[in-house]
């Protein structure tokens, strides 16, 4: 086990802090995770499309604010996992700017803080154009982005990481995006957000399954640790399954159009992830399952959006 001090000393001795290359910063952003911030905004907006004229300026600003908040969360996670000694040179799924490339941790923290401030400034514009009631909701989301890995009791170390992340990045973002275009909330926005929220939680669950043994050694109490590997894997499979069953249910009760079933083309990716998790336990062997889980969320979201757009275009 590495303490923060043990990690920091060899890095400073062997790798001097220099101006990092753009590729180091690009990897720090974890760009493969950013679709999780794009998809909810797009879904909320497309759900509003049949009944309202879309304001593209609000869509663009909301999209940018959501992406910036996701980036800030990723960078905060990189910084605080390093500070707690969770990350080392051979850790999987990290940007590695600190432990591999010797970037000054305080520089990383400053970038995260500036990114959050930028997202909040954009949020203020959205409040001005819509409703100031959105301000406390947005600030709560910003706080969750920080508290996911920061603070004395990070959410990522508790059994509630999947739930809170799913609600904030799925339900809340979809509802805000819908409200910005309609000035109201509706059943279709709430019910249409559930599958996306669950799949965002599934990404976190897959991450915790991969890191289960390492997290246990560091005293973390994630949902995967509490359920233990086998039950946690079946929980993940249940999350996948419910996401598709829920869309089918919404189609049968005419909340969503038949074209929404286009999202079922992502099922093979969910099956691939499930099979890998059922057959493997080492972090290296589970890395492809994490990729497949993220791809499931991305493909599900984009195909659902496409289905809703096809329905709208065919009706107009």
mmCIF file of C-alpha atoms in Angstrom:
data_model
loop_
_atom_site.group_PDB
_atom_site.id
_atom_site.type_symbol
_atom_site.label_atom_id
_atom_site.label_comp_id
_atom_site.label_asym_id
_atom_site.label_seq_id
_atom_site.Cartn_x
_atom_site.Cartn_y
_atom_site.Cartn_z
ATOM 1 C CA UNK A 1 0.000 0.000 0.000
ATOM 2 C CA UNK A 2 1.315 3.435 -0.924
ATOM 3 C CA UNK A 3 0.734 6.433 1.273
ATOM 4 C CA UNK A 4 0.528 9.848 -0.431
ATOM 5 C CA UNK A 5 3.989 10.681 0.899
ATOM 6 C CA UNK A 6 5.462 7.435 -0.390
ATOM 7 C CA UNK A 7 4.051 8.070 -3.840
ATOM 8 C CA UNK A 8 5.073 11.718 -4.004
ATOM 9 C CA UNK A 9 8.761 11.331 -3.104
ATOM 10 C CA UNK A 10 9.920 9.033 -5.936
ATOM 11 C CA UNK A 11 7.929 11.043 -8.475
ATOM 12 C CA UNK A 12 9.580 14.279 -7.454
ATOM 13 C CA UNK A 13 12.994 12.652 -7.402
ATOM 14 C CA UNK A 14 12.743 10.869 -10.745
ATOM 15 C CA UNK A 15 10.324 13.008 -12.733
ATOM 16 C CA UNK A 16 10.783 16.780 -12.500
ATOM 17 C CA UNK A 17 7.633 18.854 -12.768
ATOM 18 C CA UNK A 18 7.684 20.459 -16.187
ATOM 19 C CA UNK A 19 5.073 21.983 -18.412
ATOM 20 C CA UNK A 20 2.974 18.915 -19.352
ATOM 21 C CA UNK A 21 2.191 18.007 -22.936
ATOM 22 C CA UNK A 22 -1.371 18.464 -24.157
ATOM 23 C CA UNK A 23 -1.782 14.688 -24.387
ATOM 24 C CA UNK A 24 -1.242 14.345 -20.633
ATOM 25 C CA UNK A 25 -4.003 16.841 -19.929
ATOM 26 C CA UNK A 26 -6.256 15.272 -22.534
ATOM 27 C CA UNK A 27 -5.940 11.890 -20.831
ATOM 28 C CA UNK A 28 -6.553 13.543 -17.458
ATOM 29 C CA UNK A 29 -9.966 14.684 -18.725
ATOM 30 C CA UNK A 30 -10.881 11.016 -19.339
ATOM 31 C CA UNK A 31 -12.652 11.877 -22.609
ATOM 32 C CA UNK A 32 -14.245 8.431 -22.844
ATOM 33 C CA UNK A 33 -16.451 9.394 -19.863
ATOM 34 C CA UNK A 34 -17.749 12.640 -21.345
ATOM 35 C CA UNK A 35 -20.607 11.024 -23.263
ATOM 36 C CA UNK A 36 -22.163 10.403 -19.839
ATOM 37 C CA UNK A 37 -22.577 14.186 -19.581
ATOM 38 C CA UNK A 38 -23.627 14.749 -23.201
ATOM 39 C CA UNK A 39 -26.320 12.069 -23.458
ATOM 40 C CA UNK A 40 -28.590 13.261 -20.585
ATOM 41 C CA UNK A 41 -28.598 16.834 -21.919
ATOM 42 C CA UNK A 42 -29.517 15.600 -25.386
ATOM 43 C CA UNK A 43 -32.247 13.289 -24.069
ATOM 44 C CA UNK A 44 -33.857 16.034 -21.985
ATOM 45 C CA UNK A 45 -33.811 18.375 -24.967
ATOM 46 C CA UNK A 46 -35.189 15.842 -27.457
ATOM 47 C CA UNK A 47 -38.013 14.935 -25.054
ATOM 48 C CA UNK A 48 -39.034 18.612 -25.144
ATOM 49 C CA UNK A 49 -38.862 18.817 -28.940
ATOM 50 C CA UNK A 50 -42.430 17.661 -29.824
ATOM 51 C CA UNK A 51 -44.100 20.398 -27.787
ATOM 52 C CA UNK A 52 -41.668 23.329 -27.782
ATOM 53 C CA UNK A 53 -39.332 25.280 -30.031
ATOM 54 C CA UNK A 54 -35.777 24.443 -28.964
ATOM 55 C CA UNK A 55 -33.522 27.309 -27.932
ATOM 56 C CA UNK A 56 -30.142 26.302 -29.273
ATOM 57 C CA UNK A 57 -28.277 28.773 -27.065
ATOM 58 C CA UNK A 58 -29.665 27.141 -23.907
ATOM 59 C CA UNK A 59 -28.901 23.687 -25.300
ATOM 60 C CA UNK A 60 -25.296 24.630 -26.081
ATOM 61 C CA UNK A 61 -24.659 26.345 -22.726
ATOM 62 C CA UNK A 62 -26.251 23.479 -20.786
ATOM 63 C CA UNK A 63 -24.187 20.970 -22.730
ATOM 64 C CA UNK A 64 -20.964 22.870 -22.089
ATOM 65 C CA UNK A 65 -21.738 23.307 -18.378
ATOM 66 C CA UNK A 66 -22.492 19.596 -18.009
ATOM 67 C CA UNK A 67 -19.273 18.582 -19.769
ATOM 68 C CA UNK A 68 -17.216 21.000 -17.652
ATOM 69 C CA UNK A 69 -18.736 19.579 -14.470
ATOM 70 C CA UNK A 70 -17.897 16.039 -15.593
ATOM 71 C CA UNK A 71 -14.333 17.108 -16.360
ATOM 72 C CA UNK A 72 -14.012 18.770 -12.946
ATOM 73 C CA UNK A 73 -15.290 15.616 -11.242
ATOM 74 C CA UNK A 74 -12.712 13.520 -13.111
ATOM 75 C CA UNK A 75 -9.868 15.871 -12.158
ATOM 76 C CA UNK A 76 -10.950 16.091 -8.511
ATOM 77 C CA UNK A 77 -11.028 12.291 -8.481
ATOM 78 C CA UNK A 78 -7.475 12.147 -9.849
ATOM 79 C CA UNK A 79 -6.234 14.602 -7.215
ATOM 80 C CA UNK A 80 -7.935 13.126 -4.150
ATOM 81 C CA UNK A 81 -7.235 9.502 -5.046
ATOM 82 C CA UNK A 82 -3.574 10.514 -5.211
ATOM 83 C CA UNK A 83 -3.770 12.353 -1.879
ATOM 84 C CA UNK A 84 -5.299 9.282 -0.229
ATOM 85 C CA UNK A 85 -2.673 6.962 -1.691
ATOM 86 C CA UNK A 86 -5.180 5.079 -3.838
ATOM 87 C CA UNK A 87 -3.401 5.709 -7.152
ATOM 88 C CA UNK A 88 0.035 4.500 -8.154
ATOM 89 C CA UNK A 89 1.982 4.235 -11.381
ATOM 90 C CA UNK A 90 0.348 0.943 -12.372
ATOM 91 C CA UNK A 91 -3.240 1.864 -11.458
ATOM 92 C CA UNK A 92 -5.818 1.170 -14.158
ATOM 93 C CA UNK A 93 -8.436 3.613 -15.381
ATOM 94 C CA UNK A 94 -6.715 6.821 -14.267
ATOM 95 C CA UNK A 95 -5.327 9.796 -16.151
ATOM 96 C CA UNK A 96 -1.959 9.339 -14.447
ATOM 97 C CA UNK A 97 -0.948 12.993 -14.702
ATOM 98 C CA UNK A 98 0.425 12.995 -11.146
ATOM 99 C CA UNK A 99 1.707 9.475 -10.504
ATOM 100 C CA UNK A 100 3.052 8.829 -14.018
ATOM 101 C CA UNK A 101 3.966 12.219 -15.435
ATOM 102 C CA UNK A 102 4.892 14.227 -12.347
ATOM 103 C CA UNK A 103 2.413 17.075 -12.801
ATOM 104 C CA UNK A 104 2.221 19.253 -9.675
ATOM 105 C CA UNK A 105 -0.832 18.093 -7.649
ATOM 106 C CA UNK A 106 -1.662 21.692 -6.730
ATOM 107 C CA UNK A 107 -1.786 22.538 -10.418
ATOM 108 C CA UNK A 108 -4.244 19.690 -10.925
ATOM 109 C CA UNK A 109 -6.404 20.953 -8.052
ATOM 110 C CA UNK A 110 -6.353 24.514 -9.407
ATOM 111 C CA UNK A 111 -7.511 23.325 -12.835
ATOM 112 C CA UNK A 112 -10.383 21.391 -11.245
ATOM 113 C CA UNK A 113 -11.444 24.441 -9.246
ATOM 114 C CA UNK A 114 -11.324 26.722 -12.297
ATOM 115 C CA UNK A 115 -13.367 24.203 -14.273
ATOM 116 C CA UNK A 116 -16.068 24.124 -11.594
ATOM 117 C CA UNK A 117 -16.176 27.918 -11.471
ATOM 118 C CA UNK A 118 -16.566 28.034 -15.257
ATOM 119 C CA UNK A 119 -19.478 25.591 -15.084
ATOM 120 C CA UNK A 120 -21.138 27.656 -12.337
ATOM 121 C CA UNK A 121 -20.789 30.861 -14.380
ATOM 122 C CA UNK A 122 -22.522 29.151 -17.294
ATOM 123 C CA UNK A 123 -25.166 27.939 -14.862
ATOM 124 C CA UNK A 124 -25.821 31.519 -13.765
ATOM 125 C CA UNK A 125 -26.568 32.431 -17.369
ATOM 126 C CA UNK A 126 -29.021 29.530 -17.606
ATOM 127 C CA UNK A 127 -30.723 30.672 -14.401
ATOM 128 C CA UNK A 128 -31.004 34.215 -15.760
ATOM 129 C CA UNK A 129 -32.615 32.927 -18.948
ATOM 130 C CA UNK A 130 -34.904 30.435 -17.211
ATOM 131 C CA UNK A 131 -35.432 30.330 -13.440
ATOM 132 C CA UNK A 132 -33.296 31.081 -10.404
ATOM 133 C CA UNK A 133 -34.786 27.992 -8.778
ATOM 134 C CA UNK A 134 -32.254 26.089 -10.871
ATOM 135 C CA UNK A 135 -29.389 27.679 -8.920
ATOM 136 C CA UNK A 136 -29.617 25.544 -5.738
ATOM 137 C CA UNK A 137 -30.073 22.427 -7.860
ATOM 138 C CA UNK A 138 -26.990 23.242 -9.910
ATOM 139 C CA UNK A 139 -24.944 24.043 -6.814
ATOM 140 C CA UNK A 140 -25.952 20.706 -5.287
ATOM 141 C CA UNK A 141 -24.729 18.939 -8.433
ATOM 142 C CA UNK A 142 -21.453 20.862 -8.235
ATOM 143 C CA UNK A 143 -21.093 19.847 -4.583
ATOM 144 C CA UNK A 144 -21.690 16.203 -5.471
ATOM 145 C CA UNK A 145 -19.025 16.437 -8.181
ATOM 146 C CA UNK A 146 -16.539 17.535 -5.519
ATOM 147 C CA UNK A 147 -17.745 15.253 -2.723
ATOM 148 C CA UNK A 148 -17.653 12.194 -4.961
ATOM 149 C CA UNK A 149 -13.928 11.940 -4.245
ATOM 150 C CA UNK A 150 -13.217 14.983 -2.027
ATOM 151 C CA UNK A 151 -14.055 15.829 1.563
ATOM 152 C CA UNK A 152 -13.609 13.671 4.664
ATOM 153 C CA UNK A 153 -16.194 11.081 3.546
ATOM 154 C CA UNK A 154 -16.027 10.732 -0.261
ATOM 155 C CA UNK A 155 -19.142 9.282 -1.873
ATOM 156 C CA UNK A 156 -16.980 7.015 -4.020
ATOM 157 C CA UNK A 157 -15.958 5.115 -0.873
ATOM 158 C CA UNK A 158 -19.566 4.471 0.222
ATOM 159 C CA UNK A 159 -22.382 2.227 -1.049
ATOM 160 C CA UNK A 160 -24.190 5.320 -2.372
ATOM 161 C CA UNK A 161 -21.840 6.323 -5.196
ATOM 162 C CA UNK A 162 -23.874 4.617 -7.921
ATOM 163 C CA UNK A 163 -27.191 5.997 -6.654
ATOM 164 C CA UNK A 164 -26.066 9.595 -6.204
ATOM 165 C CA UNK A 165 -24.163 9.697 -9.496
ATOM 166 C CA UNK A 166 -27.075 8.184 -11.387
ATOM 167 C CA UNK A 167 -29.527 10.695 -9.945
ATOM 168 C CA UNK A 168 -27.334 13.763 -10.446
ATOM 169 C CA UNK A 169 -25.915 12.908 -13.864
ATOM 170 C CA UNK A 170 -29.054 11.228 -15.183
ATOM 171 C CA UNK A 171 -32.356 12.328 -13.661
ATOM 172 C CA UNK A 172 -31.330 15.845 -12.619
ATOM 173 C CA UNK A 173 -29.486 16.749 -15.836
ATOM 174 C CA UNK A 174 -32.328 15.439 -17.999
ATOM 175 C CA UNK A 175 -34.897 17.343 -15.931
ATOM 176 C CA UNK A 176 -32.915 20.596 -16.064
ATOM 177 C CA UNK A 177 -32.401 20.248 -19.827
ATOM 178 C CA UNK A 178 -36.118 19.605 -20.305
ATOM 179 C CA UNK A 179 -37.090 22.503 -18.041
ATOM 180 C CA UNK A 180 -34.808 24.948 -19.847
ATOM 181 C CA UNK A 181 -36.773 24.361 -23.041
ATOM 182 C CA UNK A 182 -40.291 24.071 -21.596
ATOM 183 C CA UNK A 183 -40.348 26.011 -18.301
ATOM 184 C CA UNK A 184 -42.065 23.016 -16.753
ATOM 185 C CA UNK A 185 -41.499 19.420 -15.652
ATOM 186 C CA UNK A 186 -43.472 16.448 -16.859
ATOM 187 C CA UNK A 187 -43.996 12.737 -16.423
ATOM 188 C CA UNK A 188 -42.298 11.947 -19.716
ATOM 189 C CA UNK A 189 -39.075 13.644 -18.593
ATOM 190 C CA UNK A 190 -39.036 11.875 -15.225
ATOM 191 C CA UNK A 191 -39.883 8.436 -16.569
ATOM 192 C CA UNK A 192 -37.680 8.877 -19.625
ATOM 193 C CA UNK A 193 -34.655 9.563 -17.425
ATOM 194 C CA UNK A 194 -34.729 6.372 -15.370
ATOM 195 C CA UNK A 195 -32.903 4.014 -17.741
ATOM 196 C CA UNK A 196 -30.160 6.543 -18.419
ATOM 197 C CA UNK A 197 -29.729 7.142 -14.682
ATOM 198 C CA UNK A 198 -29.376 3.411 -14.062
ATOM 199 C CA UNK A 199 -26.813 2.961 -16.838
ATOM 200 C CA UNK A 200 -24.725 5.828 -15.471
ATOM 201 C CA UNK A 201 -24.798 4.044 -12.120
ATOM 202 C CA UNK A 202 -23.755 0.870 -13.943
ATOM 203 C CA UNK A 203 -20.561 2.570 -15.115
ATOM 204 C CA UNK A 204 -19.670 3.280 -11.487
ATOM 205 C CA UNK A 205 -20.581 -0.272 -10.474
ATOM 206 C CA UNK A 206 -18.327 -1.710 -13.178
ATOM 207 C CA UNK A 207 -15.477 0.499 -11.968
ATOM 208 C CA UNK A 208 -15.984 -0.691 -8.395
ATOM 209 C CA UNK A 209 -16.116 -4.322 -9.503
ATOM 210 C CA UNK A 210 -12.786 -3.935 -11.257
ATOM 211 C CA UNK A 211 -11.203 -2.227 -8.238
ATOM 212 C CA UNK A 212 -12.931 -4.376 -5.610
ATOM 213 C CA UNK A 213 -9.848 -5.953 -4.029
ATOM 214 C CA UNK A 214 -7.811 -2.751 -4.077
ATOM 215 C CA UNK A 215 -10.718 -0.790 -2.585
ATOM 216 C CA UNK A 216 -11.126 -3.375 0.165
ATOM 217 C CA UNK A 217 -7.453 -3.089 1.094
ATOM 218 C CA UNK A 218 -7.904 0.671 1.473
ATOM 219 C CA UNK A 219 -10.915 0.273 3.757
ATOM 220 C CA UNK A 220 -13.500 1.534 1.291
ATOM 221 C CA UNK A 221 -17.095 0.326 1.587
ATOM 222 C CA UNK A 222 -18.456 0.466 -1.942
ATOM 223 C CA UNK A 223 -21.648 -1.310 -2.944
ATOM 224 C CA UNK A 224 -19.587 -3.930 -4.781
ATOM 225 C CA UNK A 225 -17.661 -4.699 -1.583
ATOM 226 C CA UNK A 226 -20.812 -4.953 0.545
ATOM 227 C CA UNK A 227 -22.558 -7.234 -1.955
ATOM 228 C CA UNK A 228 -19.359 -9.193 -2.695
ATOM 229 C CA UNK A 229 -18.240 -9.962 -6.215
ATOM 230 C CA UNK A 230 -20.840 -12.503 -7.350
ATOM 231 C CA UNK A 231 -23.879 -10.622 -6.065
ATOM 232 C CA UNK A 232 -22.471 -7.312 -7.284
ATOM 233 C CA UNK A 233 -22.036 -8.795 -10.758
ATOM 234 C CA UNK A 234 -25.636 -9.975 -10.807
ATOM 235 C CA UNK A 235 -26.690 -6.559 -9.535
ATOM 236 C CA UNK A 236 -24.938 -5.020 -12.540
ATOM 237 C CA UNK A 237 -26.664 -7.474 -14.869
ATOM 238 C CA UNK A 238 -29.963 -6.540 -13.227
ATOM 239 C CA UNK A 239 -29.240 -2.862 -13.868
ATOM 240 C CA UNK A 240 -28.646 -3.594 -17.537
ATOM 241 C CA UNK A 241 -31.799 -5.696 -17.788
ATOM 242 C CA UNK A 242 -34.081 -3.232 -16.023
ATOM 243 C CA UNK A 243 -32.908 -0.378 -18.248
ATOM 244 C CA UNK A 244 -34.192 -2.161 -21.349
ATOM 245 C CA UNK A 245 -37.349 -3.540 -19.725
ATOM 246 C CA UNK A 246 -38.208 -0.028 -18.537
ATOM 247 C CA UNK A 247 -37.965 1.401 -22.062
ATOM 248 C CA UNK A 248 -40.171 -1.435 -23.329
ATOM 249 C CA UNK A 249 -42.685 -0.636 -20.582
ATOM 250 C CA UNK A 250 -42.735 3.064 -21.516
ATOM 251 C CA UNK A 251 -43.378 2.138 -25.145
ATOM 252 C CA UNK A 252 -46.256 -0.183 -24.243
ATOM 253 C CA UNK A 253 -48.008 2.546 -22.217
ATOM 254 C CA UNK A 254 -47.381 5.157 -24.953
ATOM 255 C CA UNK A 255 -45.042 7.345 -22.909
ATOM 256 C CA UNK A 256 -42.314 6.799 -25.501
ATOM 257 C CA UNK A 257 -42.754 6.044 -29.213
ATOM 258 C CA UNK A 258 -42.023 2.693 -30.800
ATOM 259 C CA UNK A 259 -38.833 4.136 -32.281
ATOM 260 C CA UNK A 260 -37.412 4.352 -28.744
ATOM 261 C CA UNK A 261 -36.796 0.603 -28.995
ATOM 262 C CA UNK A 262 -33.900 1.457 -31.283
ATOM 263 C CA UNK A 263 -31.831 1.604 -28.077
ATOM 264 C CA UNK A 264 -32.015 -2.197 -27.957
ATOM 265 C CA UNK A 265 -29.156 -2.294 -30.466
ATOM 266 C CA UNK A 266 -26.889 -1.695 -27.457
ATOM 267 C CA UNK A 267 -27.874 -5.007 -25.833
ATOM 268 C CA UNK A 268 -24.911 -6.971 -27.293
ATOM 269 C CA UNK A 269 -22.507 -4.601 -25.528
ATOM 270 C CA UNK A 270 -24.318 -5.154 -22.217
ATOM 271 C CA UNK A 271 -24.137 -8.918 -22.739
ATOM 272 C CA UNK A 272 -20.424 -8.683 -23.533
ATOM 273 C CA UNK A 273 -19.754 -6.732 -20.328
ATOM 274 C CA UNK A 274 -21.822 -9.167 -18.258
ATOM 275 C CA UNK A 275 -20.024 -12.227 -19.613
ATOM 276 C CA UNK A 276 -16.595 -10.761 -18.898
ATOM 277 C CA UNK A 277 -17.561 -9.870 -15.323
ATOM 278 C CA UNK A 278 -18.959 -13.373 -14.774
ATOM 279 C CA UNK A 279 -15.795 -15.101 -15.997
ATOM 280 C CA UNK A 280 -12.977 -12.870 -14.701
ATOM 281 C CA UNK A 281 -11.813 -11.263 -11.465
ATOM 282 C CA UNK A 282 -8.461 -9.535 -12.018
ATOM 283 C CA UNK A 283 -8.426 -5.785 -12.773
ATOM 284 C CA UNK A 284 -6.547 -6.319 -16.041
ATOM 285 C CA UNK A 285 -9.028 -8.914 -17.305
ATOM 286 C CA UNK A 286 -11.998 -6.749 -16.294
ATOM 287 C CA UNK A 287 -10.806 -3.639 -18.134
ATOM 288 C CA UNK A 288 -12.596 -4.670 -21.379
ATOM 289 C CA UNK A 289 -15.810 -5.116 -19.382
ATOM 290 C CA UNK A 290 -15.559 -1.552 -18.137
ATOM 291 C CA UNK A 291 -15.116 -0.356 -21.705
ATOM 292 C CA UNK A 292 -18.132 -2.397 -22.810
ATOM 293 C CA UNK A 293 -20.218 -0.946 -19.964
ATOM 294 C CA UNK A 294 -19.344 2.609 -20.968
ATOM 295 C CA UNK A 295 -20.062 1.743 -24.603
ATOM 296 C CA UNK A 296 -23.437 0.334 -23.567
ATOM 297 C CA UNK A 297 -24.366 3.646 -21.983
ATOM 298 C CA UNK A 298 -23.138 5.617 -24.995
ATOM 299 C CA UNK A 299 -24.793 3.438 -27.634
ATOM 300 C CA UNK A 300 -28.014 3.215 -25.604
ATOM 301 C CA UNK A 301 -28.180 6.986 -25.243
ATOM 302 C CA UNK A 302 -27.357 7.889 -28.837
ATOM 303 C CA UNK A 303 -29.729 5.289 -30.299
ATOM 304 C CA UNK A 304 -32.540 6.391 -27.959
ATOM 305 C CA UNK A 305 -31.985 10.001 -29.037
ATOM 306 C CA UNK A 306 -31.979 8.931 -32.689
ATOM 307 C CA UNK A 307 -35.210 6.985 -32.210
ATOM 308 C CA UNK A 308 -36.935 9.982 -30.632
ATOM 309 C CA UNK A 309 -35.700 12.234 -33.445
ATOM 310 C CA UNK A 310 -36.943 9.817 -36.118
ATOM 311 C CA UNK A 311 -40.367 9.815 -34.476
ATOM 312 C CA UNK A 312 -40.406 13.625 -34.404
ATOM 313 C CA UNK A 313 -39.279 13.968 -38.029
ATOM 314 C CA UNK A 314 -41.819 11.401 -39.235
ATOM 315 C CA UNK A 315 -44.624 13.268 -37.441
ATOM 316 C CA UNK A 316 -43.666 16.630 -38.928
#
